[in-house]
CSV table of N, CA, C and O in Angstrom, one decimal:
chain,number,residue,atom,x,y,z
A,1,MET,N,0.8,-1.2,0.0
A,1,MET,CA,0.0,0.0,0.0
A,1,MET,C,0.9,1.3,0.0
A,1,MET,O,0.8,2.0,-1.0
A,2,PHE,N,1.6,1.5,1.1
A,2,PHE,CA,2.6,2.6,1.1
A,2,PHE,C,4.0,2.1,0.9
A,2,PHE,O,4.4,1.1,1.5
A,3,LYS,N,4.7,2.9,0.1
A,3,LYS,CA,6.1,2.5,-0.1
A,3,LYS,C,7.0,3.2,1.0
A,3,LYS,O,6.9,4.3,1.3
A,4,GLU,N,7.8,2.4,1.7
A,4,GLU,CA,8.7,2.8,2.8
A,4,GLU,C,9.9,3.5,2.2
A,4,GLU,O,10.6,2.9,1.4
A,5,LYS,N,10.3,4.7,2.8
A,5,LYS,CA,11.5,5.4,2.4
A,5,LYS,C,12.5,5.3,3.6
A,5,LYS,O,12.4,6.1,4.5
A,6,ARG,N,13.4,4.4,3.6
A,6,ARG,CA,14.2,4.1,4.8
A,6,ARG,C,15.3,5.2,4.9
A,6,ARG,O,15.7,5.6,6.0
A,7,ASN,N,15.9,5.6,3.8
A,7,ASN,CA,17.1,6.4,3.9
A,7,ASN,C,16.8,7.9,3.7
A,7,ASN,O,17.7,8.7,3.4
A,8,LYS,N,15.6,8.3,3.8
A,8,LYS,CA,15.2,9.7,3.6
A,8,LYS,C,16.0,10.7,4.5
A,8,LYS,O,16.5,11.7,4.1
A,9,GLY,N,16.0,10.4,5.8
A,9,GLY,CA,16.7,11.3,6.8
A,9,GLY,C,18.2,11.3,6.6
A,9,GLY,O,18.9,12.3,6.6
A,10,PHE,N,18.8,10.1,6.2
A,10,PHE,CA,20.3,10.1,6.0
A,10,PHE,C,20.6,10.9,4.7
A,10,PHE,O,21.6,11.6,4.8
A,11,ILE,N,19.9,10.7,3.7
A,11,ILE,CA,20.2,11.4,2.4
A,11,ILE,C,20.0,12.9,2.6
A,11,ILE,O,20.8,13.7,2.1
A,12,SER,N,19.0,13.4,3.3
A,12,SER,CA,18.8,14.8,3.5
A,12,SER,C,19.9,15.4,4.4
A,12,SER,O,20.4,16.5,4.1
A,13,ALA,N,20.4,14.7,5.4
A,13,ALA,CA,21.5,15.1,6.2
A,13,ALA,C,22.8,15.1,5.4
A,13,ALA,O,23.6,16.0,5.5
A,14,LEU,N,23.0,14.2,4.5
A,14,LEU,CA,24.1,14.1,3.7
A,14,LEU,C,24.2,15.3,2.7
A,14,LEU,O,25.2,16.0,2.5
A,15,VAL,N,23.0,15.7,2.1
A,15,VAL,CA,22.9,16.8,1.2
A,15,VAL,C,23.2,18.1,1.9
A,15,VAL,O,24.0,19.0,1.4
A,16,ILE,N,22.7,18.3,3.1
A,16,ILE,CA,22.9,19.5,3.9
A,16,ILE,C,24.4,19.6,4.3
A,16,ILE,O,25.0,20.7,4.2
A,17,ALA,N,25.0,18.5,4.7
A,17,ALA,CA,26.4,18.5,5.0
A,17,ALA,C,27.3,18.8,3.8
A,17,ALA,O,28.2,19.6,4.0
A,18,LEU,N,26.9,18.3,2.7
A,18,LEU,CA,27.7,18.7,1.5
A,18,LEU,C,27.6,20.1,1.1
A,18,LEU,O,28.5,20.8,0.7
A,19,ILE,N,26.4,20.7,1.3
A,19,ILE,CA,26.2,22.1,1.0
A,19,ILE,C,27.0,23.0,2.0
A,19,ILE,O,27.7,23.9,1.6
A,20,PHE,N,27.0,22.6,3.3
A,20,PHE,CA,27.9,23.4,4.2
A,20,PHE,C,29.3,23.2,4.0
A,20,PHE,O,30.1,24.1,4.1
A,21,LEU,N,29.7,22.0,3.5
A,21,LEU,CA,31.1,21.7,3.2
A,21,LEU,C,31.6,22.6,2.0
A,21,LEU,O,32.7,23.1,2.0
A,22,ALA,N,30.7,22.7,1.0
A,22,ALA,CA,31.0,23.5,-0.2
A,22,ALA,C,31.1,25.0,0.2
A,22,ALA,O,32.0,25.7,-0.2
A,23,LEU,N,30.2,25.5,1.1
A,23,LEU,CA,30.3,26.8,1.6
A,23,LEU,C,31.5,27.1,2.4
A,23,LEU,O,32.2,28.2,2.2
A,24,ALA,N,31.9,26.2,3.2
A,24,ALA,CA,33.1,26.3,4.0
A,24,ALA,C,34.4,26.4,3.1
A,24,ALA,O,35.3,27.2,3.3
A,25,GLY,N,34.4,25.5,2.1
A,25,GLY,CA,35.5,25.6,1.1
A,25,GLY,C,35.6,26.9,0.4
A,25,GLY,O,36.6,27.4,0.2
A,26,LEU,N,34.4,27.4,0.0
A,26,LEU,CA,34.4,28.7,-0.8
A,26,LEU,C,34.8,29.8,0.1
A,26,LEU,O,35.6,30.7,-0.3
A,27,MET,N,34.4,29.8,1.4
A,27,MET,CA,34.8,30.9,2.3
A,27,MET,C,36.3,30.8,2.6
A,27,MET,O,37.0,31.8,2.7
A,28,GLY,N,36.8,29.6,2.8
A,28,GLY,CA,38.2,29.4,3.0
A,28,GLY,C,39.1,29.9,1.8
A,28,GLY,O,40.1,30.6,2.0
A,29,PHE,N,38.6,29.6,0.6
A,29,PHE,CA,39.3,30.0,-0.6
A,29,PHE,C,39.3,31.5,-0.7
A,29,PHE,O,40.3,32.2,-1.0
A,30,LEU,N,38.1,32.1,-0.5
A,30,LEU,CA,38.0,33.6,-0.7
A,30,LEU,C,38.8,34.3,0.5
A,30,LEU,O,39.4,35.3,0.2
A,31,GLY,N,38.7,33.7,1.7
A,31,GLY,CA,39.5,34.3,2.8
A,31,GLY,C,41.0,34.3,2.6
A,31,GLY,O,41.7,35.2,2.9
A,32,SER,N,41.5,33.2,2.0
A,32,SER,CA,42.9,33.1,1.8
A,32,SER,C,43.3,34.0,0.6
A,32,SER,O,44.5,34.5,0.5
A,33,LYS,N,42.4,34.2,-0.3
A,33,LYS,CA,42.8,35.0,-1.5
A,33,LYS,C,42.8,36.5,-1.2
A,33,LYS,O,43.7,37.2,-1.7
A,34,HIS,N,41.9,36.9,-0.3
A,34,HIS,CA,41.9,38.3,0.0
A,34,HIS,C,42.7,38.8,1.2
A,34,HIS,O,42.9,39.9,1.5
A,35,LYS,N,43.2,37.8,2.0
A,35,LYS,CA,44.0,38.2,3.2
A,35,LYS,C,45.3,37.5,3.1
A,35,LYS,O,45.7,36.6,3.8
A,36,ASN,N,46.2,38.1,2.2
A,36,ASN,CA,47.5,37.5,2.0
A,36,ASN,C,48.5,38.7,1.9
A,36,ASN,O,48.9,39.0,0.8
A,37,PRO,N,48.8,39.4,3.0
A,37,PRO,CA,49.7,40.5,2.9
A,37,PRO,C,51.1,40.2,2.5
A,37,PRO,O,51.9,41.0,2.0
A,38,THR,N,51.5,38.9,2.7
A,38,THR,CA,52.9,38.5,2.3
A,38,THR,C,53.0,38.5,0.8
A,38,THR,O,54.2,38.5,0.3
A,39,LYS,N,51.9,38.5,0.0
A,39,LYS,CA,52.0,38.4,-1.4
A,39,LYS,C,52.7,39.7,-2.0
A,39,LYS,O,53.5,39.6,-3.0
A,40,GLU,N,52.5,40.8,-1.4
A,40,GLU,CA,53.1,42.0,-1.8
A,40,GLU,C,54.7,42.0,-1.7
A,40,GLU,O,55.4,42.6,-2.5
A,41,PHE,N,55.2,41.3,-0.7
A,41,PHE,CA,56.6,41.3,-0.5
A,41,PHE,C,57.2,39.9,-0.7
A,41,PHE,O,58.3,39.6,-0.2
A,42,ALA,N,56.5,39.0,-1.5
A,42,ALA,CA,57.0,37.7,-1.7
A,42,ALA,C,58.2,37.7,-2.6
A,42,ALA,O,59.2,36.9,-2.4
A,43,SER,N,58.3,38.5,-3.6
A,43,SER,CA,59.4,38.6,-4.5
A,43,SER,C,60.5,39.5,-3.8
A,43,SER,O,60.2,40.3,-3.0
A,44,ASP,N,61.7,39.4,-4.3
A,44,ASP,CA,62.8,40.2,-3.8
A,44,ASP,C,62.9,41.5,-4.5
A,44,ASP,O,63.9,42.2,-4.4
A,45,SER,N,61.8,41.9,-5.3
A,45,SER,CA,61.9,43.1,-6.1
A,45,SER,C,61.8,44.4,-5.2
A,45,SER,O,62.2,45.5,-5.6
A,46,TYR,N,61.3,44.2,-3.9
A,46,TYR,CA,61.3,45.3,-3.0
A,46,TYR,C,62.6,45.4,-2.2
A,46,TYR,O,62.7,46.3,-1.4
A,47,SER,N,63.5,44.5,-2.3
A,47,SER,CA,64.7,44.5,-1.5
A,47,SER,C,65.5,45.8,-1.8
A,47,SER,O,65.9,46.0,-2.9
A,48,GLY,N,65.8,46.6,-0.8
A,48,GLY,CA,66.6,47.8,-1.0
A,48,GLY,C,65.8,48.9,-1.6
A,48,GLY,O,66.4,50.0,-1.8
A,49,VAL,N,64.6,48.8,-1.9
A,49,VAL,CA,63.8,49.9,-2.5
A,49,VAL,C,62.9,50.5,-1.4
A,49,VAL,O,62.3,49.8,-0.6
A,50,GLU,N,62.8,51.8,-1.4
A,50,GLU,CA,61.9,52.4,-0.4
A,50,GLU,C,60.5,52.3,-0.9
A,50,GLU,O,60.1,52.6,-2.0
A,51,VAL,N,59.6,51.8,0.0
A,51,VAL,CA,58.2,51.6,-0.3
A,51,VAL,C,57.4,52.5,0.6
A,51,VAL,O,57.6,52.5,1.8
A,52,ARG,N,56.5,53.2,0.1
A,52,ARG,CA,55.7,54.1,0.9
A,52,ARG,C,54.2,53.6,0.8
A,52,ARG,O,53.7,53.3,-0.2
A,53,MET,N,53.6,53.7,2.0
A,53,MET,CA,52.2,53.3,2.1
A,53,MET,C,51.6,53.9,3.3
A,53,MET,O,52.3,54.2,4.3
A,54,PRO,N,50.3,54.2,3.3
A,54,PRO,CA,49.6,54.8,4.5
A,54,PRO,C,49.5,53.7,5.5
A,54,PRO,O,49.0,52.6,5.2
A,55,VAL,N,49.9,54.0,6.7
A,55,VAL,CA,49.8,53.0,7.8
A,55,VAL,C,48.6,53.5,8.7
A,55,VAL,O,48.5,54.6,9.1
A,56,TYR,N,47.6,52.5,8.9
A,56,TYR,CA,46.4,52.8,9.7
A,56,TYR,C,46.5,52.4,11.1
A,56,TYR,O,45.9,53.0,12.0
A,57,ASP,N,47.3,51.4,11.4
A,57,ASP,CA,47.4,50.9,12.8
A,57,ASP,C,48.7,50.2,12.9
A,57,ASP,O,49.2,49.5,12.0
A,58,ILE,N,49.3,50.3,14.1
A,58,ILE,CA,50.5,49.5,14.5
A,58,ILE,C,50.2,48.8,15.8
A,58,ILE,O,49.8,49.4,16.8
A,59,TYR,N,50.5,47.5,15.8
A,59,TYR,CA,50.3,46.8,17.1
A,59,TYR,C,51.4,47.2,18.0
A,59,TYR,O,52.6,47.2,17.7
A,60,PRO,N,51.1,47.6,19.3
A,60,PRO,CA,52.0,48.3,20.2
A,60,PRO,C,53.1,47.4,20.7
A,60,PRO,O,54.2,47.9,21.1
A,61,GLU,N,52.9,46.1,20.7
A,61,GLU,CA,54.0,45.2,21.2
A,61,GLU,C,54.9,44.7,20.2
A,61,GLU,O,54.5,44.5,19.0
A,62,VAL,N,56.1,44.4,20.5
A,62,VAL,CA,57.1,43.9,19.6
A,62,VAL,C,56.8,42.4,19.2
A,62,VAL,O,56.5,41.7,20.1
A,63,VAL,N,56.8,42.1,17.9
A,63,VAL,CA,56.4,40.8,17.5
A,63,VAL,C,57.7,39.9,17.5
A,63,VAL,O,57.6,38.7,17.8
A,64,GLY,N,58.8,40.4,17.1
A,64,GLY,CA,60.0,39.7,17.0
A,64,GLY,C,61.2,40.6,16.9
A,64,GLY,O,61.1,41.8,16.8
A,65,GLU,N,62.4,39.9,16.9
A,65,GLU,CA,63.7,40.7,16.7
A,65,GLU,C,64.5,40.1,15.6
A,65,GLU,O,64.4,38.9,15.3
A,66,VAL,N,65.3,41.0,15.0
A,66,VAL,CA,66.2,40.6,13.9
A,66,VAL,C,67.6,40.6,14.4
A,66,VAL,O,67.9,41.4,15.4
A,67,GLU,N,68.5,39.9,13.8
A,67,GLU,CA,69.9,39.8,14.3
A,67,GLU,C,70.6,41.1,14.5
A,67,GLU,O,71.4,41.3,15.3
A,68,GLY,N,70.3,42.1,13.6
A,68,GLY,CA,71.0,43.4,13.7
A,68,GLY,C,70.5,44.3,14.8
A,68,GLY,O,71.0,45.4,14.9
A,69,GLY,N,69.6,43.8,15.6
A,69,GLY,CA,69.1,44.6,16.7
A,69,GLY,C,67.8,45.3,16.4
A,69,GLY,O,67.3,46.0,17.2
A,70,SER,N,67.3,45.1,15.2
A,70,SER,CA,66.0,45.7,14.8
A,70,SER,C,64.9,44.9,15.4
A,70,SER,O,65.0,43.7,15.8
A,71,VAL,N,63.7,45.5,15.6
A,71,VAL,CA,62.5,44.8,16.1
A,71,VAL,C,61.4,44.9,15.0
A,71,VAL,O,61.4,45.7,14.1
A,72,LEU,N,60.5,43.9,15.1
A,72,LEU,CA,59.4,43.8,14.1
A,72,LEU,C,58.1,44.2,14.8
A,72,LEU,O,57.8,43.7,15.9
A,73,TYR,N,57.2,44.9,14.1
A,73,TYR,CA,55.9,45.3,14.6
A,73,TYR,C,54.9,44.9,13.5
A,73,TYR,O,55.2,44.8,12.3
A,74,LEU,N,53.7,44.6,13.9
A,74,LEU,CA,52.6,44.3,13.0
A,74,LEU,C,52.0,45.7,12.6
A,74,LEU,O,51.7,46.5,13.4
A,75,VAL,N,51.8,45.9,11.2
A,75,VAL,CA,51.3,47.1,10.7
A,75,VAL,C,50.2,46.9,9.8
A,75,VAL,O,50.2,45.9,9.0
A,76,GLN,N,49.1,47.7,9.9
A,76,GLN,CA,48.0,47.6,8.9
A,76,GLN,C,48.1,48.7,7.9
A,76,GLN,O,48.3,49.8,8.2
A,77,TYR,N,48.1,48.3,6.6
A,77,TYR,CA,48.2,49.2,5.5
A,77,TYR,C,47.1,49.0,4.5
A,77,TYR,O,46.3,48.2,4.7
A,78,SER,N,47.0,49.9,3.5
A,78,SER,CA,45.9,49.8,2.6
A,78,SER,C,46.5,49.7,1.2
A,78,SER,O,47.6,50.1,0.9
A,79,LYS,N,45.7,49.1,0.3
A,79,LYS,CA,46.0,49.0,-1.1
A,79,LYS,C,44.9,49.7,-1.9
A,79,LYS,O,43.8,49.7,-1.5
A,80,ASP,N,45.3,50.2,-3.1
A,80,ASP,CA,44.3,50.9,-3.9
A,80,ASP,C,43.6,49.8,-4.8
A,80,ASP,O,43.9,48.6,-4.7
A,81,GLY,N,42.7,50.2,-5.6
A,81,GLY,CA,41.9,49.2,-6.4
A,81,GLY,C,42.7,48.4,-7.4
A,81,GLY,O,42.3,47.3,-7.8
A,82,ASP,N,43.8,48.9,-7.8
A,82,ASP,CA,44.7,48.2,-8.8
A,82,ASP,C,45.6,47.2,-8.2
A,82,ASP,O,46.3,46.5,-8.9
A,83,GLY,N,45.6,47.1,-6.9
A,83,GLY,CA,46.5,46.1,-6.2
A,83,GLY,C,47.8,46.7,-5.8
A,83,GLY,O,48.7,46.1,-5.3
A,84,ASN,N,48.0,48.0,-6.2
A,84,ASN,CA,49.2,48.7,-5.8
A,84,ASN,C,49.1,49.3,-4.5
A,84,ASN,O,48.1,49.7,-4.0
A,85,MET,N,50.2,49.3,-3.8
A,85,MET,CA,50.2,50.0,-2.5
A,85,MET,C,50.1,51.5,-2.6
A,85,MET,O,50.7,52.0,-3.6
A,86,GLN,N,49.4,52.1,-1.8
A,86,GLN,CA,49.2,53.6,-1.9
A,86,GLN,C,50.3,54.3,-1.2
A,86,GLN,O,50.8,53.9,-0.2
C-alpha cells in the first residue's frame, strides 16, 4: 500500500552536510585570496627599495627581533583598487 523510504533522513542530512562543506570551502578560498599581505613582499623586487604606504594601525607590542638589533611590529596598511600599495 505505502512505499517505505528508509534512507530519507540520511540522504537529506548528507545533502545538507555537502552544502555546508562547499560553503566552507568557498569561504576558505576567498578568505585566503583576500587576506595575504605577504604576497606584496614575496618577491625580492622590494629589496633595498623604499616603499611608501599609508599606515592605519600599528600593534604596540614587539612581535620579533632581527639579528642586527632591529625589532618587528605588526602594521595595517591599505592597497588601492589596482592592487598597488598607496
